[in-house]
Amino acid sequence: MLVVKELQKVYDARGRRVEAIGEVTFSVEEGSFVCVVGPSGCGKTTLLRCIAGLLPPTRGEVEVAGHRVTGPPDGLAVVFQEYGRSLFPWLRVADNVDLPLRAAGMAKGKRRELVDEALDAVGLGDAHQAYPWQLSGGMQQRVAIARAVAYQPRVLLMDEPFAAVDAQTRADLEDLIRSVWQRLGVTLLFVTHDIDEAVYLGQRVIMLSASPTRVAEDLAIDLPDERDQLTTRGDARFTELRGQVYAQIQKAKLEGKTR
Ligand code: ADP
Ligand code: MG
C-alpha cells in the first residue's frame, strides 16, 4: 500500500544545506499498523511530509496504492501534532470534520452520516455544535482524528499526534486509535519519539537513526492483537521489545554523534 524507495531529503535553507533524510527505504502492507520511532530532529516529520506529497523528495520516490506521489494523494489523510493549528477556530466541530468531505464534492446526506459516525467513534457525539476553542486539548485532537476518519482514508499518517496531551488522555487516545484502525482496516503509519507508545500501538516498529536518517532496524511486534494498557504494558514480552527498541535508538544516537 505504501512504498518508500531510497528517499532522500536535503533542505536548502538560504544556502545552508541540511541533510534531513540520508536514505530511507521501507514498505507497508495494506491494513497494517506501523510505527516509526526516532530521536527528536531525525527527520520524522520530513519523512511524513514527503509521503503525504506536501514536500518533494530530493531523491527517491514514494508510492501510495501503486501510484507515484507527486502531490497529496487521494485516499490519504494526515493528523499532525499541533491540533490547535489544524482546526479552523471559526468553524463548529461538525463543520471542521465535514470540510474535507465537502471539498471532495460528496453529497450532503452521505457527508452528514460520515460526520456523525466519525464523531461518535471518537466519543464526541454530543460536541457537534461546539467550537474547537471550547474544547480541551485532548478533545481537539479527537476532532482532528474524527476529521481524518470521516474522510475514509486508505492510508492514515499520524505525526506525534498525542505528544501535546496529558498522560491519561494520551492512553485513551492510544486505545481509540487502535480501535479505529481495527474497525476501518486502514493502513496506518504512526510517527512518535515515544518508544513505549510505538511498541504498544504497532504491529511493527521502524527505528530511524539520527539525522541524516536511515532505517536502523525494522522490528516485528509479536504481541497479541487484543491490547490494553494494563495487561499489554505488564507483559514480559512488551518489556523485552521496548528494551530492544531502546537499545537500538541509543546506538543510533551515538552513531549520529560520532559521525
Ligand atoms: P523530527 O520530526 O524527527 O523532529 P524534522 O523532520 O522536523 O525532524 O527535522 C529534521 C531535520 O531537518 C532537522 O535538523 C531540522 O532542523 C531540519 N529541517 C526541518 N524542516 C526544515 C526546513 N523547512 N528548512 C531547513 N531545515 C529543516
Ligand atoms: Mg516532528
Short mmCIF file of C-alpha atoms and ligand atoms in Angstrom, two decimals:
data_model
loop_
_atom_site.label_atom_id
_atom_site.label_comp_id
_atom_site.label_asym_id
_atom_site.label_seq_id
_atom_site.Cartn_x
_atom_site.Cartn_y
_atom_site.Cartn_z
CA MET A 1 0.00 0.00 0.00
CA LEU A 2 2.90 2.29 0.77
CA VAL A 3 6.39 2.12 -0.69
CA VAL A 4 9.24 4.47 0.24
CA LYS A 5 12.17 3.90 -2.09
CA GLU A 6 15.65 5.33 -1.49
CA LEU A 7 14.09 8.53 -0.26
CA GLN A 8 16.47 11.38 0.39
CA LYS A 9 15.69 14.91 1.51
CA VAL A 10 18.11 17.80 1.67
CA TYR A 11 16.80 21.17 2.78
CA ASP A 12 18.43 24.20 1.33
CA ALA A 13 17.75 26.92 3.86
CA ARG A 14 19.28 30.07 2.40
CA GLY A 15 22.43 28.32 1.29
CA ARG A 16 22.70 26.20 4.44
CA ARG A 17 22.38 22.56 3.39
CA VAL A 18 20.54 20.38 5.90
CA GLU A 19 20.60 16.71 5.01
CA ALA A 20 17.49 15.60 6.89
CA ILE A 21 16.91 12.18 5.35
CA GLY A 22 20.02 10.26 4.30
CA GLU A 23 18.32 7.39 2.54
CA VAL A 24 15.20 5.63 3.69
CA THR A 25 13.59 2.54 2.16
CA PHE A 26 10.66 0.55 3.54
CA SER A 27 7.21 -0.61 2.58
CA VAL A 28 3.95 -1.04 4.42
CA GLU A 29 1.37 -3.71 3.72
CA GLU A 30 -2.28 -2.84 3.27
CA GLY A 31 -4.20 -2.72 6.55
CA SER A 32 -1.17 -2.86 8.83
CA PHE A 33 -0.25 -0.59 11.72
CA VAL A 34 3.37 0.52 11.55
CA CYS A 35 5.10 2.86 13.99
CA VAL A 36 8.15 4.93 13.15
CA VAL A 37 10.37 5.98 16.05
CA GLY A 38 13.49 8.07 16.05
CA PRO A 39 15.20 10.75 18.12
CA SER A 40 13.96 14.32 18.01
CA GLY A 41 15.12 16.14 14.88
CA CYS A 42 15.94 12.96 12.97
CA GLY A 43 13.60 13.74 10.10
CA LYS A 44 10.32 12.05 11.06
CA THR A 45 8.13 14.99 10.10
CA THR A 46 10.13 15.48 6.93
CA LEU A 47 9.53 11.83 6.03
CA LEU A 48 5.77 12.13 6.62
CA ARG A 49 5.56 15.30 4.58
CA CYS A 50 7.31 13.60 1.68
CA ILE A 51 4.93 10.63 1.92
CA ALA A 52 1.91 12.96 2.08
CA GLY A 53 3.05 14.74 -1.08
CA LEU A 54 3.47 18.03 0.80
CA LEU A 55 7.22 18.18 0.21
CA PRO A 56 9.15 16.98 -2.84
CA PRO A 57 11.94 14.50 -2.06
CA THR A 58 15.44 15.39 -3.20
CA ARG A 59 15.93 11.87 -4.49
CA GLY A 60 13.99 8.62 -4.48
CA GLU A 61 10.25 8.19 -4.52
CA VAL A 62 7.09 7.32 -2.67
CA GLU A 63 4.24 5.18 -3.97
CA VAL A 64 0.78 5.04 -2.43
CA ALA A 65 -1.51 2.25 -3.70
CA GLY A 66 0.74 1.74 -6.70
CA HIS A 67 0.86 5.39 -7.75
CA ARG A 68 3.90 7.59 -7.53
CA VAL A 69 3.30 10.52 -5.19
CA THR A 70 3.76 13.95 -6.78
CA GLY A 71 1.20 15.84 -4.68
CA PRO A 72 -1.28 14.98 -1.91
CA PRO A 73 -2.62 11.54 -2.98
CA ASP A 74 -6.31 10.61 -2.97
CA GLY A 75 -7.30 8.45 -0.07
CA LEU A 76 -4.57 9.68 2.24
CA ALA A 77 -5.14 11.67 5.42
CA VAL A 78 -2.71 13.18 7.91
CA VAL A 79 -3.10 14.03 11.60
CA PHE A 80 -0.47 16.45 12.85
CA GLN A 81 0.86 17.11 16.33
CA GLU A 82 -0.49 20.63 16.63
CA TYR A 83 -4.22 20.03 16.84
CA GLY A 84 -4.68 23.66 17.78
CA ARG A 85 -3.42 24.84 14.44
CA SER A 86 -5.03 22.11 12.38
CA LEU A 87 -8.64 23.03 13.21
CA PHE A 88 -10.45 26.13 11.99
CA PRO A 89 -11.49 28.14 15.08
CA TRP A 90 -14.41 29.84 13.32
CA LEU A 91 -15.99 26.52 12.28
CA ARG A 92 -18.00 24.33 14.62
CA VAL A 93 -16.70 20.83 15.33
CA ALA A 94 -19.06 19.14 12.84
CA ASP A 95 -18.13 21.64 10.11
CA ASN A 96 -14.42 21.09 10.74
CA VAL A 97 -14.95 17.36 10.25
CA ASP A 98 -17.17 17.98 7.22
CA LEU A 99 -14.74 20.26 5.41
CA PRO A 100 -12.63 17.66 3.53
CA LEU A 101 -15.81 15.77 2.55
CA ARG A 102 -17.28 18.95 1.13
CA ALA A 103 -14.05 19.65 -0.71
CA ALA A 104 -14.26 16.14 -2.19
CA GLY A 105 -17.72 17.03 -3.56
CA MET A 106 -19.62 14.42 -1.56
CA ALA A 107 -23.44 14.61 -1.31
CA LYS A 108 -24.87 16.26 1.79
CA GLY A 109 -26.71 13.21 3.18
CA LYS A 110 -23.67 11.00 2.91
CA ARG A 111 -21.47 13.69 4.48
CA ARG A 112 -23.79 14.00 7.46
CA GLU A 113 -23.73 10.27 8.00
CA LEU A 114 -19.92 10.12 7.90
CA VAL A 115 -19.51 13.12 10.22
CA ASP A 116 -21.95 11.62 12.76
CA GLU A 117 -20.23 8.26 12.62
CA ALA A 118 -16.73 9.68 12.97
CA LEU A 119 -17.64 11.93 15.91
CA ASP A 120 -19.37 9.00 17.64
CA ALA A 121 -16.30 6.85 17.04
CA VAL A 122 -14.07 9.31 18.90
CA GLY A 123 -16.58 9.83 21.72
CA LEU A 124 -17.65 13.33 20.67
CA GLY A 125 -21.20 12.51 19.66
CA ASP A 126 -22.51 15.46 21.69
CA ALA A 127 -19.97 18.09 20.62
CA HIS A 128 -21.15 18.74 17.03
CA GLN A 129 -22.08 22.35 17.70
CA ALA A 130 -19.10 23.33 19.86
CA TYR A 131 -16.22 25.47 18.62
CA PRO A 132 -12.72 23.95 18.85
CA TRP A 133 -11.56 26.57 21.35
CA GLN A 134 -14.31 25.49 23.73
CA LEU A 135 -12.73 22.03 23.96
CA SER A 136 -9.73 20.66 25.87
CA GLY A 137 -6.55 19.75 24.02
CA GLY A 138 -7.37 16.05 24.06
CA MET A 139 -10.85 16.71 22.67
CA GLN A 140 -9.44 18.92 19.92
CA GLN A 141 -7.12 16.12 18.92
CA ARG A 142 -10.15 13.81 18.83
CA VAL A 143 -11.80 16.22 16.40
CA ALA A 144 -8.71 16.11 14.18
CA ILE A 145 -8.81 12.30 14.30
CA ALA A 146 -12.55 12.31 13.50
CA ARG A 147 -11.89 14.53 10.51
CA ALA A 148 -9.29 12.09 9.18
CA VAL A 149 -11.56 9.10 9.89
CA ALA A 150 -14.66 10.64 8.25
CA TYR A 151 -12.68 11.03 5.05
CA GLN A 152 -12.35 7.20 4.99
CA PRO A 153 -8.70 7.21 4.00
CA ARG A 154 -6.94 4.08 2.78
CA VAL A 155 -3.75 5.39 4.32
CA LEU A 156 -3.58 7.41 7.54
CA LEU A 157 -0.39 9.18 8.59
CA MET A 158 -0.04 10.48 12.13
CA ASP A 159 2.80 12.73 13.25
CA GLU A 160 3.28 12.56 17.03
CA PRO A 161 -0.42 13.20 17.44
CA PHE A 162 -0.50 12.68 21.22
CA ALA A 163 2.71 14.48 22.17
CA ALA A 164 0.90 17.55 23.48
CA VAL A 165 -1.79 15.92 25.64
CA ASP A 166 -1.61 14.74 29.25
CA ALA A 167 -0.72 11.12 30.07
CA GLN A 168 -4.24 9.91 30.89
CA THR A 169 -5.74 11.42 27.74
CA ARG A 170 -2.88 10.00 25.80
CA ALA A 171 -3.60 6.45 26.97
CA ASP A 172 -7.26 6.90 25.99
CA LEU A 173 -6.31 8.24 22.57
CA GLU A 174 -3.90 5.34 22.01
CA ASP A 175 -6.70 2.85 22.63
CA LEU A 176 -9.03 4.92 20.50
CA ILE A 177 -6.69 4.84 17.55
CA ARG A 178 -6.18 1.06 17.88
CA SER A 179 -9.95 0.53 17.80
CA VAL A 180 -10.39 2.91 14.85
CA TRP A 181 -7.65 1.05 13.00
CA GLN A 182 -9.26 -2.33 13.71
CA ARG A 183 -12.67 -1.09 12.59
CA LEU A 184 -11.64 0.67 9.41
CA GLY A 185 -8.91 -1.64 8.20
CA VAL A 186 -6.92 1.48 7.29
CA THR A 187 -3.17 1.33 6.64
CA LEU A 188 -1.63 3.33 9.47
CA LEU A 189 1.80 4.91 9.70
CA PHE A 190 2.27 6.42 13.15
CA VAL A 191 5.29 8.56 13.96
CA THR A 192 6.39 9.06 17.55
CA HIS A 193 9.52 9.69 19.60
CA ASP A 194 8.00 7.62 22.41
CA ILE A 195 9.34 4.06 22.45
CA ASP A 196 6.63 2.65 24.75
CA GLU A 197 3.92 4.16 22.61
CA ALA A 198 5.43 2.68 19.43
CA VAL A 199 5.64 -0.83 20.92
CA TYR A 200 2.18 -0.59 22.48
CA LEU A 201 0.50 0.52 19.24
CA GLY A 202 2.30 -1.08 16.33
CA GLN A 203 2.49 -4.44 14.64
CA ARG A 204 5.88 -3.31 13.52
CA VAL A 205 8.31 -0.61 14.62
CA ILE A 206 10.68 1.04 12.19
CA MET A 207 13.56 2.70 14.03
CA LEU A 208 15.31 5.65 12.45
CA SER A 209 18.85 6.75 13.11
CA ALA A 210 19.79 10.33 13.95
CA SER A 211 19.87 12.75 11.01
CA PRO A 212 20.81 12.18 8.16
CA THR A 213 18.28 9.46 8.74
CA ARG A 214 18.46 5.84 7.79
CA VAL A 215 16.40 2.85 8.87
CA ALA A 216 18.35 1.47 11.83
CA GLU A 217 16.07 -1.51 12.39
CA ASP A 218 12.68 -2.86 11.42
CA LEU A 219 11.19 -4.89 14.25
CA ALA A 220 8.04 -7.05 14.25
CA ILE A 221 5.95 -6.56 17.41
CA ASP A 222 4.66 -10.03 18.16
CA LEU A 223 2.24 -9.01 20.89
CA PRO A 224 -1.37 -10.25 20.66
CA ASP A 225 -3.78 -8.05 18.67
CA GLU A 226 -6.00 -7.51 21.70
CA ARG A 227 -4.07 -4.94 23.68
CA ASP A 228 -4.90 -2.95 26.75
CA GLN A 229 -2.91 -0.51 28.82
CA LEU A 230 -2.56 -2.72 31.89
CA THR A 231 -2.11 -6.23 30.52
CA THR A 232 -0.02 -5.35 27.46
CA ARG A 233 2.31 -2.98 29.26
CA GLY A 234 2.71 -5.54 32.07
CA ASP A 235 3.57 -8.34 29.63
CA ALA A 236 7.17 -9.62 29.84
CA ARG A 237 7.36 -9.63 26.04
CA PHE A 238 6.41 -5.94 25.99
CA THR A 239 9.31 -5.14 28.32
CA GLU A 240 11.65 -7.18 26.17
CA LEU A 241 10.58 -5.45 22.96
CA ARG A 242 10.79 -1.95 24.41
CA GLY A 243 14.29 -2.83 25.65
CA GLN A 244 15.29 -3.81 22.13
CA VAL A 245 13.92 -0.60 20.66
CA TYR A 246 15.53 1.50 23.39
CA ALA A 247 18.96 -0.08 22.86
CA GLN A 248 18.73 0.44 19.11
CA ILE A 249 17.76 4.10 19.47
CA GLN A 250 20.61 4.74 21.91
CA LYS A 251 23.02 3.14 19.47
CA ALA A 252 21.66 5.26 16.62
CA LYS A 253 22.07 8.41 18.74
CA LEU A 254 25.69 7.61 19.50
CA GLU A 255 26.43 6.89 15.86
CA GLY A 256 24.85 10.23 15.00
CA LYS A 257 27.19 12.00 17.44
CA THR A 258 30.38 10.38 16.17
CA ARG A 259 29.61 10.99 12.52
P1 ADP B 1 11.63 15.35 13.56
O1 ADP B 1 10.23 15.43 13.09
O2 ADP B 1 12.17 13.94 13.61
O3 ADP B 1 11.86 16.02 14.87
P2 ADP B 1 12.19 17.10 11.30
O4 ADP B 1 11.75 16.33 10.10
O5 ADP B 1 11.26 18.13 11.78
O6 ADP B 1 12.56 16.08 12.48
O7 ADP B 1 13.60 17.78 11.01
C1 ADP B 1 14.72 17.05 10.54
C2 ADP B 1 15.89 18.00 10.30
O8 ADP B 1 15.60 18.86 9.21
C3 ADP B 1 16.21 18.90 11.49
O9 ADP B 1 17.61 19.08 11.54
C4 ADP B 1 15.51 20.20 11.14
O10 ADP B 1 16.16 21.30 11.74
C5 ADP B 1 15.64 20.22 9.63
N1 ADP B 1 14.51 20.96 8.98
C6 ADP B 1 13.20 20.68 9.11
N2 ADP B 1 12.46 21.50 8.34
C7 ADP B 1 13.32 22.32 7.71
C8 ADP B 1 13.19 23.40 6.77
N3 ADP B 1 11.98 23.77 6.31
N4 ADP B 1 14.31 24.00 6.34
C9 ADP B 1 15.53 23.62 6.78
N5 ADP B 1 15.74 22.62 7.65
C10 ADP B 1 14.66 21.97 8.13
MG MG B 2 8.49 16.17 14.01
#
